[in-house]
């Protein structure tokens, strides 16, 4: 057997005929088989599959589950273990192929080019009504059309699973990572298993249609998990599992670069135990643990300055001097930095009001304080201390105040960045982020 076509479906009654007809219409000159698994659909998908099986009994092998597995990647792995072909192609029940020579072209290419493990093609994206979505890009072609381990390191995708055609390595090695990495996502796993052996080639032809549906009541992954706040968490855990696999079996020094930055961004998004679980799962746990401690416990502000940003601000005033200055406070800036300061310190500070250059914010309440025009500061002479709470325009505001005749002011971000705990936290974070680039 030369080629195995693997079709996975669940509740695809509206779309399954498009997928089946596009497979049956393929003009293939070598022996092939069609393996179909339905994961206990509750609509008429199984009836349609049975009808096609009756029409093509020698071509189609049909697996119908009575109980849903709730584990799509395990179903995909099951089909792969049943595949007899030297090559295999993948497709889901709501996608379809548009070129009747798709499989033949990919087969011929890999037969002639032994230096590649697999190949993908360009495609179109359609909605539930088969209307093309023109502005949605899911295929990014490289100049040399070659997808390598370096591309995987940056989590770039060679294409979509509906166009994937690969040599079948499952007869030679255990590929259970397909379902162990994540129960829903398996496309990157397939790409990973191939690219760790040989590069993947991108054929610049549109041969398939990927259906993107994200509507309430639909049964596909995009629709079901549209509002799931843990979707990002599952994705991060998935990447960590793939990184662990490559480090264990192929390259000890391998790292998926975006993971570190995503982990840092999500440290406050999820609970202590959720993030600690990711730290423990990773084979890079020492690095993740240092980041976890630095950002979650050492870092005292989300608006500290780092690196080149520090050199933009020249200030002789420290956090200690600010605390010893007992005058009432006027905060310059009515944004996120001011919000952080008020949330942390308003309970013990005497804040009079805020000022902001944005006139749409003026004469309105901000966290319970009125926002005024900066000119209001001049009415108070030296009876107040001014705290600049704006990270991006801190130096510009200092110059503005100087032109108004005010020489002394305090910069919240700059002072925070020089607090000992933030200095230590920033040194860890900066090293961590440099390693991620």
GROMACS .gro file of N, CA and C in nm, residues 8-168:
model
  483
    8UNK      N    1  -1.083   1.224   0.992
    8UNK     CA    2  -1.139   1.227   1.126
    8UNK      C    3  -1.261   1.318   1.125
    9UNK      N    4  -1.372   1.272   1.182
    9UNK     CA    5  -1.494   1.350   1.176
    9UNK      C    6  -1.578   1.338   1.302
   10UNK      N    7  -1.653   1.445   1.330
   10UNK     CA    8  -1.748   1.446   1.442
   10UNK      C    9  -1.853   1.554   1.416
   11UNK      N   10  -1.978   1.514   1.408
   11UNK     CA   11  -2.089   1.608   1.385
   11UNK      C   12  -2.065   1.701   1.266
   12UNK      N   13  -2.025   1.642   1.155
   12UNK     CA   14  -1.997   1.718   1.034
   12UNK      C   15  -2.101   1.690   0.926
   13UNK      N   16  -2.224   1.667   0.966
   13UNK     CA   17  -2.331   1.635   0.872
   13UNK      C   18  -2.340   1.737   0.758
   14UNK      N   19  -2.325   1.865   0.789
   14UNK     CA   20  -2.340   1.971   0.688
   14UNK      C   21  -2.224   1.974   0.588
   15UNK      N   22  -2.110   1.917   0.629
   15UNK     CA   23  -1.989   1.935   0.547
   15UNK      C   24  -1.927   1.805   0.497
   16UNK      N   25  -1.964   1.691   0.556
   16UNK     CA   26  -1.888   1.567   0.532
   16UNK      C   27  -1.890   1.523   0.386
   17UNK      N   28  -1.998   1.552   0.313
   17UNK     CA   29  -2.004   1.512   0.172
   17UNK      C   30  -1.900   1.586   0.089
   18UNK      N   31  -1.875   1.712   0.122
   18UNK     CA   32  -1.770   1.787   0.051
   18UNK      C   33  -1.635   1.719   0.069
   19UNK      N   34  -1.607   1.679   0.194
   19UNK     CA   35  -1.480   1.613   0.223
   19UNK      C   36  -1.469   1.479   0.150
   20UNK      N   37  -1.575   1.396   0.159
   20UNK     CA   38  -1.572   1.263   0.098
   20UNK      C   39  -1.563   1.271  -0.053
   21UNK      N   40  -1.642   1.358  -0.114
   21UNK     CA   41  -1.638   1.370  -0.260
   21UNK      C   42  -1.502   1.419  -0.308
   22UNK      N   43  -1.438   1.509  -0.229
   22UNK     CA   44  -1.307   1.560  -0.271
   22UNK      C   45  -1.201   1.451  -0.260
   23UNK      N   46  -1.222   1.355  -0.170
   23UNK     CA   47  -1.128   1.244  -0.158
   23UNK      C   48  -1.151   1.143  -0.270
   24UNK      N   49  -1.277   1.106  -0.291
   24UNK     CA   50  -1.311   1.007  -0.393
   24UNK      C   51  -1.270   1.054  -0.532
   25UNK      N   52  -1.277   1.186  -0.555
   25UNK     CA   53  -1.246   1.240  -0.688
   25UNK      C   54  -1.097   1.251  -0.716
   26UNK      N   55  -1.014   1.217  -0.619
   26UNK     CA   56  -0.869   1.223  -0.641
   26UNK      C   57  -0.826   1.123  -0.749
   27UNK      N   58  -0.742   1.169  -0.838
   27UNK     CA   59  -0.688   1.083  -0.943
   27UNK      C   60  -0.549   1.036  -0.902
   28UNK      N   61  -0.545   0.915  -0.850
   28UNK     CA   62  -0.423   0.860  -0.791
   28UNK      C   63  -0.381   0.736  -0.869
   29UNK      N   64  -0.256   0.732  -0.912
   29UNK     CA   65  -0.208   0.624  -0.999
   29UNK      C   66  -0.152   0.505  -0.921
   30UNK      N   67  -0.144   0.516  -0.789
   30UNK     CA   68  -0.090   0.407  -0.707
   30UNK      C   69  -0.197   0.359  -0.610
   31UNK      N   70  -0.168   0.252  -0.540
   31UNK     CA   71  -0.263   0.195  -0.446
   31UNK      C   72  -0.283   0.288  -0.326
   32UNK      N   73  -0.408   0.299  -0.280
   32UNK     CA   74  -0.435   0.384  -0.164
   32UNK      C   75  -0.557   0.333  -0.090
   33UNK      N   76  -0.573   0.379   0.033
   33UNK     CA   77  -0.686   0.342   0.117
   33UNK      C   78  -0.739   0.467   0.187
   34UNK      N   79  -0.865   0.462   0.226
   34UNK     CA   80  -0.927   0.573   0.298
   34UNK      C   81  -0.971   0.521   0.435
   35UNK      N   82  -0.913   0.574   0.539
   35UNK     CA   83  -0.947   0.533   0.675
   35UNK      C   84  -1.027   0.645   0.740
   36UNK      N   85  -1.148   0.612   0.787
   36UNK     CA   86  -1.237   0.713   0.843
   36UNK      C   87  -1.276   0.674   0.986
   37UNK      N   88  -1.264   0.769   1.078
   37UNK     CA   89  -1.311   0.746   1.215
   37UNK      C   90  -1.412   0.854   1.251
   38UNK      N   91  -1.531   0.812   1.292
   38UNK     CA   92  -1.631   0.905   1.342
   38UNK      C   93  -1.641   0.888   1.494
   39UNK      N   94  -1.624   1.000   1.565
   39UNK     CA   95  -1.617   0.996   1.711
   39UNK      C   96  -1.756   1.011   1.775
   40UNK      N   97  -1.847   0.918   1.737
   40UNK     CA   98  -1.982   0.912   1.795
   40UNK      C   99  -2.062   1.040   1.768
   41UNK      N  100  -2.075   1.074   1.640
   41UNK     CA  101  -2.154   1.191   1.603
   41UNK      C  102  -2.300   1.174   1.646
   42UNK      N  103  -2.361   1.285   1.685
   42UNK     CA  104  -2.501   1.282   1.728
   42UNK      C  105  -2.596   1.328   1.617
   43UNK      N  106  -2.542   1.365   1.503
   43UNK     CA  107  -2.625   1.403   1.388
   43UNK      C  108  -2.626   1.288   1.287
   44UNK      N  109  -2.643   1.316   1.161
   44UNK     CA  110  -2.652   1.212   1.058
   44UNK      C  111  -2.518   1.180   0.991
   45UNK      N  112  -2.410   1.223   1.051
   45UNK     CA  113  -2.278   1.199   0.990
   45UNK      C  114  -2.252   1.050   0.968
   46UNK      N  115  -2.282   0.966   1.067
   46UNK     CA  116  -2.253   0.823   1.054
   46UNK      C  117  -2.336   0.758   0.943
   47UNK      N  118  -2.460   0.801   0.925
   47UNK     CA  119  -2.544   0.747   0.817
   47UNK      C  120  -2.484   0.778   0.681
   48UNK      N  121  -2.433   0.900   0.668
   48UNK     CA  122  -2.370   0.939   0.541
   48UNK      C  123  -2.245   0.855   0.517
   49UNK      N  124  -2.167   0.834   0.621
   49UNK     CA  125  -2.044   0.755   0.608
   49UNK      C  126  -2.075   0.610   0.569
   50UNK      N  127  -2.178   0.555   0.627
   50UNK     CA  128  -2.217   0.418   0.595
   50UNK      C  129  -2.258   0.406   0.449
   51UNK      N  130  -2.329   0.506   0.398
   51UNK     CA  131  -2.369   0.506   0.256
   51UNK      C  132  -2.247   0.506   0.165
   52UNK      N  133  -2.147   0.586   0.197
   52UNK     CA  134  -2.025   0.590   0.116
   52UNK      C  135  -1.947   0.461   0.127
   53UNK      N  136  -1.948   0.401   0.245
   53UNK     CA  137  -1.881   0.272   0.265
   53UNK      C  138  -1.944   0.165   0.175
   54UNK      N  139  -2.077   0.167   0.160
   54UNK     CA  140  -2.145   0.071   0.075
   54UNK      C  141  -2.108   0.091  -0.071
   55UNK      N  142  -2.086   0.217  -0.110
   55UNK     CA  143  -2.049   0.245  -0.249
   55UNK      C  144  -1.905   0.207  -0.280
   56UNK      N  145  -1.817   0.221  -0.179
   56UNK     CA  146  -1.674   0.194  -0.200
   56UNK      C  147  -1.623   0.099  -0.091
   57UNK      N  148  -1.673  -0.023  -0.089
   57UNK     CA  149  -1.638  -0.116   0.021
   57UNK      C  150  -1.491  -0.156   0.025
   58UNK      N  151  -1.426  -0.161  -0.089
   58UNK     CA  152  -1.286  -0.204  -0.093
   58UNK      C  153  -1.188  -0.089  -0.071
   59UNK      N  154  -1.242   0.032  -0.074
   59UNK     CA  155  -1.156   0.150  -0.062
   59UNK      C  156  -1.161   0.211   0.078
   60UNK      N  157  -1.278   0.206   0.139
   60UNK     CA  158  -1.299   0.274   0.268
   60UNK      C  159  -1.297   0.175   0.384
   61UNK      N  160  -1.220   0.207   0.487
   61UNK     CA  161  -1.226   0.137   0.615
   61UNK      C  162  -1.290   0.232   0.715
   62UNK      N  163  -1.400   0.188   0.773
   62UNK     CA  164  -1.481   0.278   0.855
   62UNK      C  165  -1.481   0.235   1.001
   63UNK      N  166  -1.452   0.330   1.089
   63UNK     CA  167  -1.453   0.305   1.233
   63UNK      C  168  -1.555   0.400   1.297
   64UNK      N  169  -1.662   0.343   1.350
   64UNK     CA  170  -1.769   0.423   1.408
   64UNK      C  171  -1.775   0.400   1.559
   65UNK      N  172  -1.752   0.506   1.634
   65UNK     CA  173  -1.758   0.494   1.780
   65UNK      C  174  -1.901   0.512   1.829
   66UNK      N  175  -1.937   0.436   1.933
   66UNK     CA  176  -2.068   0.450   1.995
   66UNK      C  177  -2.066   0.556   2.105
   67UNK      N  178  -1.948   0.578   2.162
   67UNK     CA  179  -1.934   0.675   2.271
   67UNK      C  180  -1.821   0.771   2.237
   68UNK      N  181  -1.848   0.899   2.253
   68UNK     CA  182  -1.748   1.000   2.218
   68UNK      C  183  -1.626   0.990   2.308
   69UNK      N  184  -1.508   0.996   2.249
   69UNK     CA  185  -1.384   0.981   2.324
   69UNK      C  186  -1.343   1.107   2.398
   70UNK      N  187  -1.397   1.223   2.354
   70UNK     CA  188  -1.355   1.353   2.410
   70UNK      C  189  -1.205   1.373   2.396
   71UNK      N  190  -1.146   1.309   2.296
   71UNK     CA  191  -1.001   1.313   2.279
   71UNK      C  192  -0.966   1.302   2.130
   72UNK      N  193  -0.986   1.410   2.052
   72UNK     CA  194  -0.964   1.404   1.907
   72UNK      C  195  -0.825   1.355   1.865
   73UNK      N  196  -0.721   1.396   1.937
   73UNK     CA  197  -0.586   1.355   1.894
   73UNK      C  198  -0.562   1.206   1.917
   74UNK      N  199  -0.629   1.147   2.017
   74UNK     CA  200  -0.618   1.003   2.034
   74UNK      C  201  -0.684   0.930   1.916
   75UNK      N  202  -0.793   0.987   1.867
   75UNK     CA  203  -0.859   0.930   1.750
   75UNK      C  204  -0.770   0.940   1.627
   76UNK      N  205  -0.704   1.056   1.613
   76UNK     CA  206  -0.611   1.072   1.501
   76UNK      C  207  -0.496   0.974   1.509
   77UNK      N  208  -0.445   0.953   1.629
   77UNK     CA  209  -0.336   0.857   1.648
   77UNK      C  210  -0.382   0.715   1.616
   78UNK      N  211  -0.505   0.683   1.654
   78UNK     CA  212  -0.561   0.550   1.623
   78UNK      C  213  -0.560   0.526   1.473
   79UNK      N  214  -0.606   0.624   1.395
   79UNK     CA  215  -0.606   0.609   1.250
   79UNK      C  216  -0.466   0.590   1.196
   80UNK      N  217  -0.371   0.664   1.251
   80UNK     CA  218  -0.233   0.653   1.204
   80UNK      C  219  -0.176   0.513   1.229
   81UNK      N  220  -0.212   0.454   1.341
   81UNK     CA  221  -0.164   0.318   1.370
   81UNK      C  222  -0.225   0.215   1.276
   82UNK      N  223  -0.341   0.247   1.218
   82UNK     CA  224  -0.406   0.155   1.124
   82UNK      C  225  -0.359   0.175   0.980
   83UNK      N  226  -0.287   0.284   0.955
   83UNK     CA  227  -0.244   0.317   0.819
   83UNK      C  228  -0.138   0.219   0.769
   84UNK      N  229  -0.163   0.162   0.652
   84UNK     CA  230  -0.069   0.066   0.592
   84UNK      C  231   0.022   0.132   0.489
   85UNK      N  232  -0.012   0.252   0.448
   85UNK     CA  233   0.062   0.316   0.340
   85UNK      C  234   0.200   0.363   0.379
   86UNK      N  235   0.286   0.375   0.278
   86UNK     CA  236   0.419   0.432   0.297
   86UNK      C  237   0.408   0.582   0.321
   87UNK      N  238   0.299   0.641   0.274
   87UNK     CA  239   0.271   0.783   0.294
   87UNK      C  240   0.131   0.795   0.353
   88UNK      N  241   0.105   0.911   0.415
   88UNK     CA  242  -0.032   0.935   0.461
   88UNK      C  243  -0.067   1.083   0.443
   89UNK      N  244  -0.196   1.107   0.423
   89UNK     CA  245  -0.250   1.242   0.413
   89UNK      C  246  -0.358   1.258   0.518
   90UNK      N  247  -0.377   1.381   0.568
   90UNK     CA  248  -0.476   1.405   0.674
   90UNK      C  249  -0.582   1.505   0.627
   91UNK      N  250  -0.704   1.485   0.677
   91UNK     CA  251  -0.814   1.576   0.647
   91UNK      C  252  -0.921   1.558   0.754
   92UNK      N  253  -0.990   1.666   0.788
   92UNK     CA  254  -1.101   1.657   0.883
   92UNK      C  255  -1.233   1.672   0.808
   93UNK      N  256  -1.341   1.628   0.873
   93UNK     CA  257  -1.470   1.618   0.807
   93UNK      C  258  -1.532   1.748   0.763
   94UNK      N  259  -1.484   1.861   0.812
   94UNK     CA  260  -1.542   1.990   0.768
   94UNK      C  261  -1.453   2.062   0.668
   95UNK      N  262  -1.339   2.002   0.630
   95UNK     CA  263  -1.252   2.058   0.527
   95UNK      C  264  -1.269   1.977   0.398
   96UNK      N  265  -1.207   2.024   0.289
   96UNK     CA  266  -1.213   1.947   0.165
   96UNK      C  267  -1.099   1.988   0.073
   97UNK      N  268  -1.070   1.902  -0.024
   97UNK     CA  269  -0.966   1.928  -0.122
   97UNK      C  270  -1.028   1.986  -0.249
   98UNK      N  271  -0.960   2.078  -0.309
   98UNK     CA  272  -1.012   2.147  -0.428
   98UNK      C  273  -0.943   2.103  -0.557
   99UNK      N  274  -0.830   2.036  -0.546
   99UNK     CA  275  -0.754   1.993  -0.664
   99UNK      C  276  -0.759   1.840  -0.671
  100UNK      N  277  -0.816   1.782  -0.779
  100UNK     CA  278  -0.824   1.635  -0.789
  100UNK      C  279  -0.688   1.568  -0.804
  101UNK      N  280  -0.583   1.647  -0.829
  101UNK     CA  281  -0.448   1.591  -0.842
  101UNK      C  282  -0.362   1.619  -0.719
  102UNK      N  283  -0.424   1.668  -0.612
  102UNK     CA  284  -0.348   1.706  -0.492
  102UNK      C  285  -0.259   1.592  -0.443
  103UNK      N  286  -0.318   1.478  -0.417
  103UNK     CA  287  -0.243   1.366  -0.360
  103UNK      C  288  -0.137   1.316  -0.456
  104UNK      N  289  -0.171   1.307  -0.583
  104UNK     CA  290  -0.075   1.259  -0.683
  104UNK      C  291   0.045   1.352  -0.693
  105UNK      N  292   0.020   1.482  -0.691
  105UNK     CA  293   0.130   1.579  -0.699
  105UNK      C  294   0.223   1.566  -0.577
  106UNK      N  295   0.165   1.553  -0.461
  106UNK     CA  296   0.247   1.543  -0.340
  106UNK      C  297   0.323   1.411  -0.336
  107UNK      N  298   0.258   1.305  -0.379
  107UNK     CA  299   0.324   1.174  -0.385
  107UNK      C  300   0.444   1.178  -0.480
  108UNK      N  301   0.422   1.232  -0.599
  108UNK     CA  302   0.531   1.241  -0.698
  108UNK      C  303   0.646   1.325  -0.645
  109UNK      N  304   0.613   1.434  -0.576
  109UNK     CA  305   0.719   1.521  -0.525
  109UNK      C  306   0.806   1.449  -0.423
  110UNK      N  307   0.744   1.380  -0.327
  110UNK     CA  308   0.824   1.312  -0.224
  110UNK      C  309   0.899   1.192  -0.279
  111UNK      N  310   0.844   1.129  -0.381
  111UNK     CA  311   0.915   1.017  -0.445
  111UNK      C  312   1.044   1.066  -0.511
  112UNK      N  313   1.039   1.188  -0.567
  112UNK     CA  314   1.156   1.241  -0.637
  112UNK      C  315   1.252   1.314  -0.543
  113UNK      N  316   1.203   1.359  -0.429
  113UNK     CA  317   1.284   1.441  -0.338
  113UNK      C  318   1.295   1.373  -0.201
  114UNK      N  319   1.392   1.285  -0.188
  114UNK     CA  320   1.409   1.207  -0.065
  114UNK      C  321   1.461   1.292   0.051
  115UNK      N  322   1.501   1.417   0.023
  115UNK     CA  323   1.556   1.502   0.129
  115UNK      C  324   1.448   1.569   0.212
  116UNK      N  325   1.320   1.543   0.180
  116UNK     CA  326   1.210   1.601   0.256
  116UNK      C  327   1.129   1.491   0.323
  117UNK      N  328   1.079   1.522   0.443
  117UNK     CA  329   0.998   1.425   0.516
  117UNK      C  330   0.851   1.435   0.479
  118UNK      N  331   0.807   1.553   0.438
  118UNK     CA  332   0.666   1.577   0.409
  118UNK      C  333   0.654   1.701   0.320
  119UNK      N  334   0.532   1.728   0.276
  119UNK     CA  335   0.507   1.850   0.201
  119UNK      C  336   0.366   1.900   0.231
  120UNK      N  337   0.348   2.029   0.216
  120UNK     CA  338   0.217   2.093   0.233
  120UNK      C  339   0.194   2.183   0.112
  121UNK      N  340   0.071   2.229   0.098
  121UNK     CA  341   0.040   2.319  -0.013
  121UNK      C  342  -0.032   2.443   0.039
  122UNK      N  343  -0.049   2.539  -0.049
  122UNK     CA  344  -0.131   2.655  -0.018
  122UNK      C  345  -0.278   2.613  -0.017
  123UNK      N  346  -0.366   2.701   0.030
  123UNK     CA  347  -0.508   2.666   0.042
  123UNK      C  348  -0.591   2.792   0.051
  124UNK      N  349  -0.722   2.774   0.049
  124UNK     CA  350  -0.814   2.884   0.072
  124UNK      C  351  -0.885   2.860   0.205
  125UNK      N  352  -0.946   2.965   0.261
  125UNK     CA  353  -1.023   2.954   0.384
  125UNK      C  354  -1.168   2.986   0.352
  126UNK      N  355  -1.258   2.900   0.398
  126UNK     CA  356  -1.401   2.921   0.370
  126UNK      C  357  -1.479   2.923   0.501
  127UNK      N  358  -1.601   2.980   0.496
  127UNK     CA  359  -1.688   2.982   0.613
  127UNK      C  360  -1.787   2.866   0.605
  128UNK      N  361  -1.888   2.866   0.694
  128UNK     CA  362  -1.984   2.755   0.698
  128UNK      C  363  -2.070   2.746   0.573
  129UNK      N  364  -2.074   2.854   0.493
  129UNK     CA  365  -2.153   2.855   0.370
  129UNK      C  366  -2.066   2.834   0.246
  130UNK      N  367  -1.944   2.789   0.266
  130UNK     CA  368  -1.847   2.766   0.158
  130UNK      C  369  -1.806   2.893   0.086
  131UNK      N  370  -1.827   3.006   0.151
  131UNK     CA  371  -1.781   3.134   0.096
  131UNK      C  372  -1.638   3.160   0.140
  132UNK      N  373  -1.553   3.196   0.046
  132UNK     CA  374  -1.413   3.219   0.079
  132UNK      C  375  -1.396   3.341   0.169
  133UNK      N  376  -1.308   3.327   0.269
  133UNK     CA  377  -1.273   3.438   0.357
  133UNK      C  378  -1.140   3.494   0.305
  134UNK      N  379  -1.143   3.601   0.228
  134UNK     CA  380  -1.021   3.644   0.156
  134UNK      C  381  -0.912   3.703   0.244
  135UNK      N  382  -0.947   3.765   0.355
  135UNK     CA  383  -0.848   3.836   0.435
  135UNK      C  384  -0.779   3.748   0.539
  136UNK      N  385  -0.812   3.622   0.545
  136UNK     CA  386  -0.756   3.533   0.647
  136UNK      C  387  -0.638   3.456   0.590
  137UNK      N  388  -0.520   3.477   0.648
  137UNK     CA  389  -0.397   3.413   0.599
  137UNK      C  390  -0.357   3.298   0.691
  138UNK      N  391  -0.350   3.178   0.636
  138UNK     CA  392  -0.308   3.062   0.714
  138UNK      C  393  -0.189   2.991   0.651
  139UNK      N  394  -0.138   3.044   0.541
  139UNK     CA  395  -0.024   2.985   0.473
  139UNK      C  396   0.077   3.095   0.442
  140UNK      N  397   0.194   3.085   0.502
  140UNK     CA  398   0.300   3.184   0.478
  140UNK      C  399   0.417   3.111   0.412
  141UNK      N  400   0.436   3.139   0.285
  141UNK     CA  401   0.540   3.071   0.208
  141UNK      C  402   0.676   3.134   0.230
  142UNK      N  403   0.775   3.051   0.256
  142UNK     CA  404   0.913   3.099   0.268
  142UNK      C  405   0.974   3.112   0.128
  143UNK      N  406   1.080   3.189   0.119
  143UNK     CA  407   1.144   3.210  -0.011
  143UNK      C  408   1.197   3.079  -0.069
  144UNK      N  409   1.256   2.997   0.016
  144UNK     CA  410   1.310   2.869  -0.033
  144UNK      C  411   1.210   2.756  -0.020
  145UNK      N  412   1.089   2.786   0.029
  145UNK     CA  413   0.980   2.688   0.043
  145UNK      C  414   1.015   2.571   0.134
  146UNK      N  415   1.114   2.590   0.219
  146UNK     CA  416   1.160   2.481   0.304
  146UNK      C  417   1.139   2.514   0.452
  147UNK      N  418   1.063   2.432   0.519
  147UNK     CA  419   1.033   2.449   0.661
  147UNK      C  420   1.128   2.360   0.741
  148UNK      N  421   1.206   2.423   0.831
  148UNK     CA  422   1.310   2.352   0.904
  148UNK      C  423   1.286   2.357   1.055
  149UNK      N  424   1.379   2.298   1.128
  149UNK     CA  425   1.369   2.296   1.274
  149UNK      C  426   1.378   2.437   1.332
  150UNK      N  427   1.449   2.527   1.263
  150UNK     CA  428   1.456   2.666   1.310
  150UNK      C  429   1.321   2.735   1.301
  151UNK      N  430   1.242   2.701   1.202
  151UNK     CA  431   1.106   2.757   1.192
  151UNK      C  432   1.019   2.705   1.305
  152UNK      N  433   1.033   2.578   1.335
  152UNK     CA  434   0.958   2.521   1.447
  152UNK      C  435   0.999   2.587   1.577
  153UNK      N  436   1.130   2.617   1.592
  153UNK     CA  437   1.179   2.681   1.712
  153UNK      C  438   1.108   2.814   1.739
  154UNK      N  439   1.069   2.881   1.632
  154UNK     CA  440   0.996   3.008   1.645
  154UNK      C  441   0.845   2.988   1.633
  155UNK      N  442   0.802   2.861   1.635
  155UNK     CA  443   0.661   2.823   1.629
  155UNK      C  444   0.591   2.878   1.505
  156UNK      N  445   0.662   2.880   1.395
  156UNK     CA  446   0.599   2.910   1.267
  156UNK      C  447   0.539   2.781   1.211
  157UNK      N  448   0.428   2.793   1.142
  157UNK     CA  449   0.361   2.676   1.084
  157UNK      C  450   0.393   2.666   0.936
  158UNK      N  451   0.421   2.546   0.884
  158UNK     CA  452   0.446   2.533   0.740
  158UNK      C  453   0.319   2.545   0.658
  159UNK      N  454   0.206   2.509   0.718
  159UNK     CA  455   0.078   2.512   0.649
  159UNK      C  456  -0.030   2.456   0.740
  160UNK      N  457  -0.136   2.402   0.681
  160UNK     CA  458  -0.246   2.346   0.758
  160UNK      C  459  -0.252   2.195   0.740
  161UNK      N  460  -0.311   2.127   0.838
  161UNK     CA  461  -0.317   1.981   0.837
  161UNK      C  462  -0.395   1.927   0.717
  162UNK      N  463  -0.490   2.005   0.665
  162UNK     CA  464  -0.570   1.959   0.552
  162UNK      C  465  -0.487   1.941   0.426
  163UNK      N  466  -0.369   2.004   0.418
  163UNK     CA  467  -0.283   1.989   0.301
  163UNK      C  468  -0.161   1.901   0.330
  164UNK      N  469  -0.153   1.846   0.449
  164UNK     CA  470  -0.034   1.772   0.494
  164UNK      C  471  -0.024   1.636   0.426
  165UNK      N  472   0.093   1.604   0.373
  165UNK     CA  473   0.121   1.475   0.311
  165UNK      C  474   0.261   1.433   0.355
  166UNK      N  475   0.272   1.316   0.417
  166UNK     CA  476   0.397   1.283   0.485
  166UNK      C  477   0.438   1.137   0.462
  167UNK      N  478   0.567   1.116   0.476
  167UNK     CA  479   0.615   0.978   0.485
  167UNK      C  480   0.563   0.920   0.616
  168UNK      N  481   0.532   0.791   0.617
  168UNK     CA  482   0.474   0.727   0.735
  168UNK      C  483   0.586   0.666   0.820
   0.00000   0.00000   0.00000
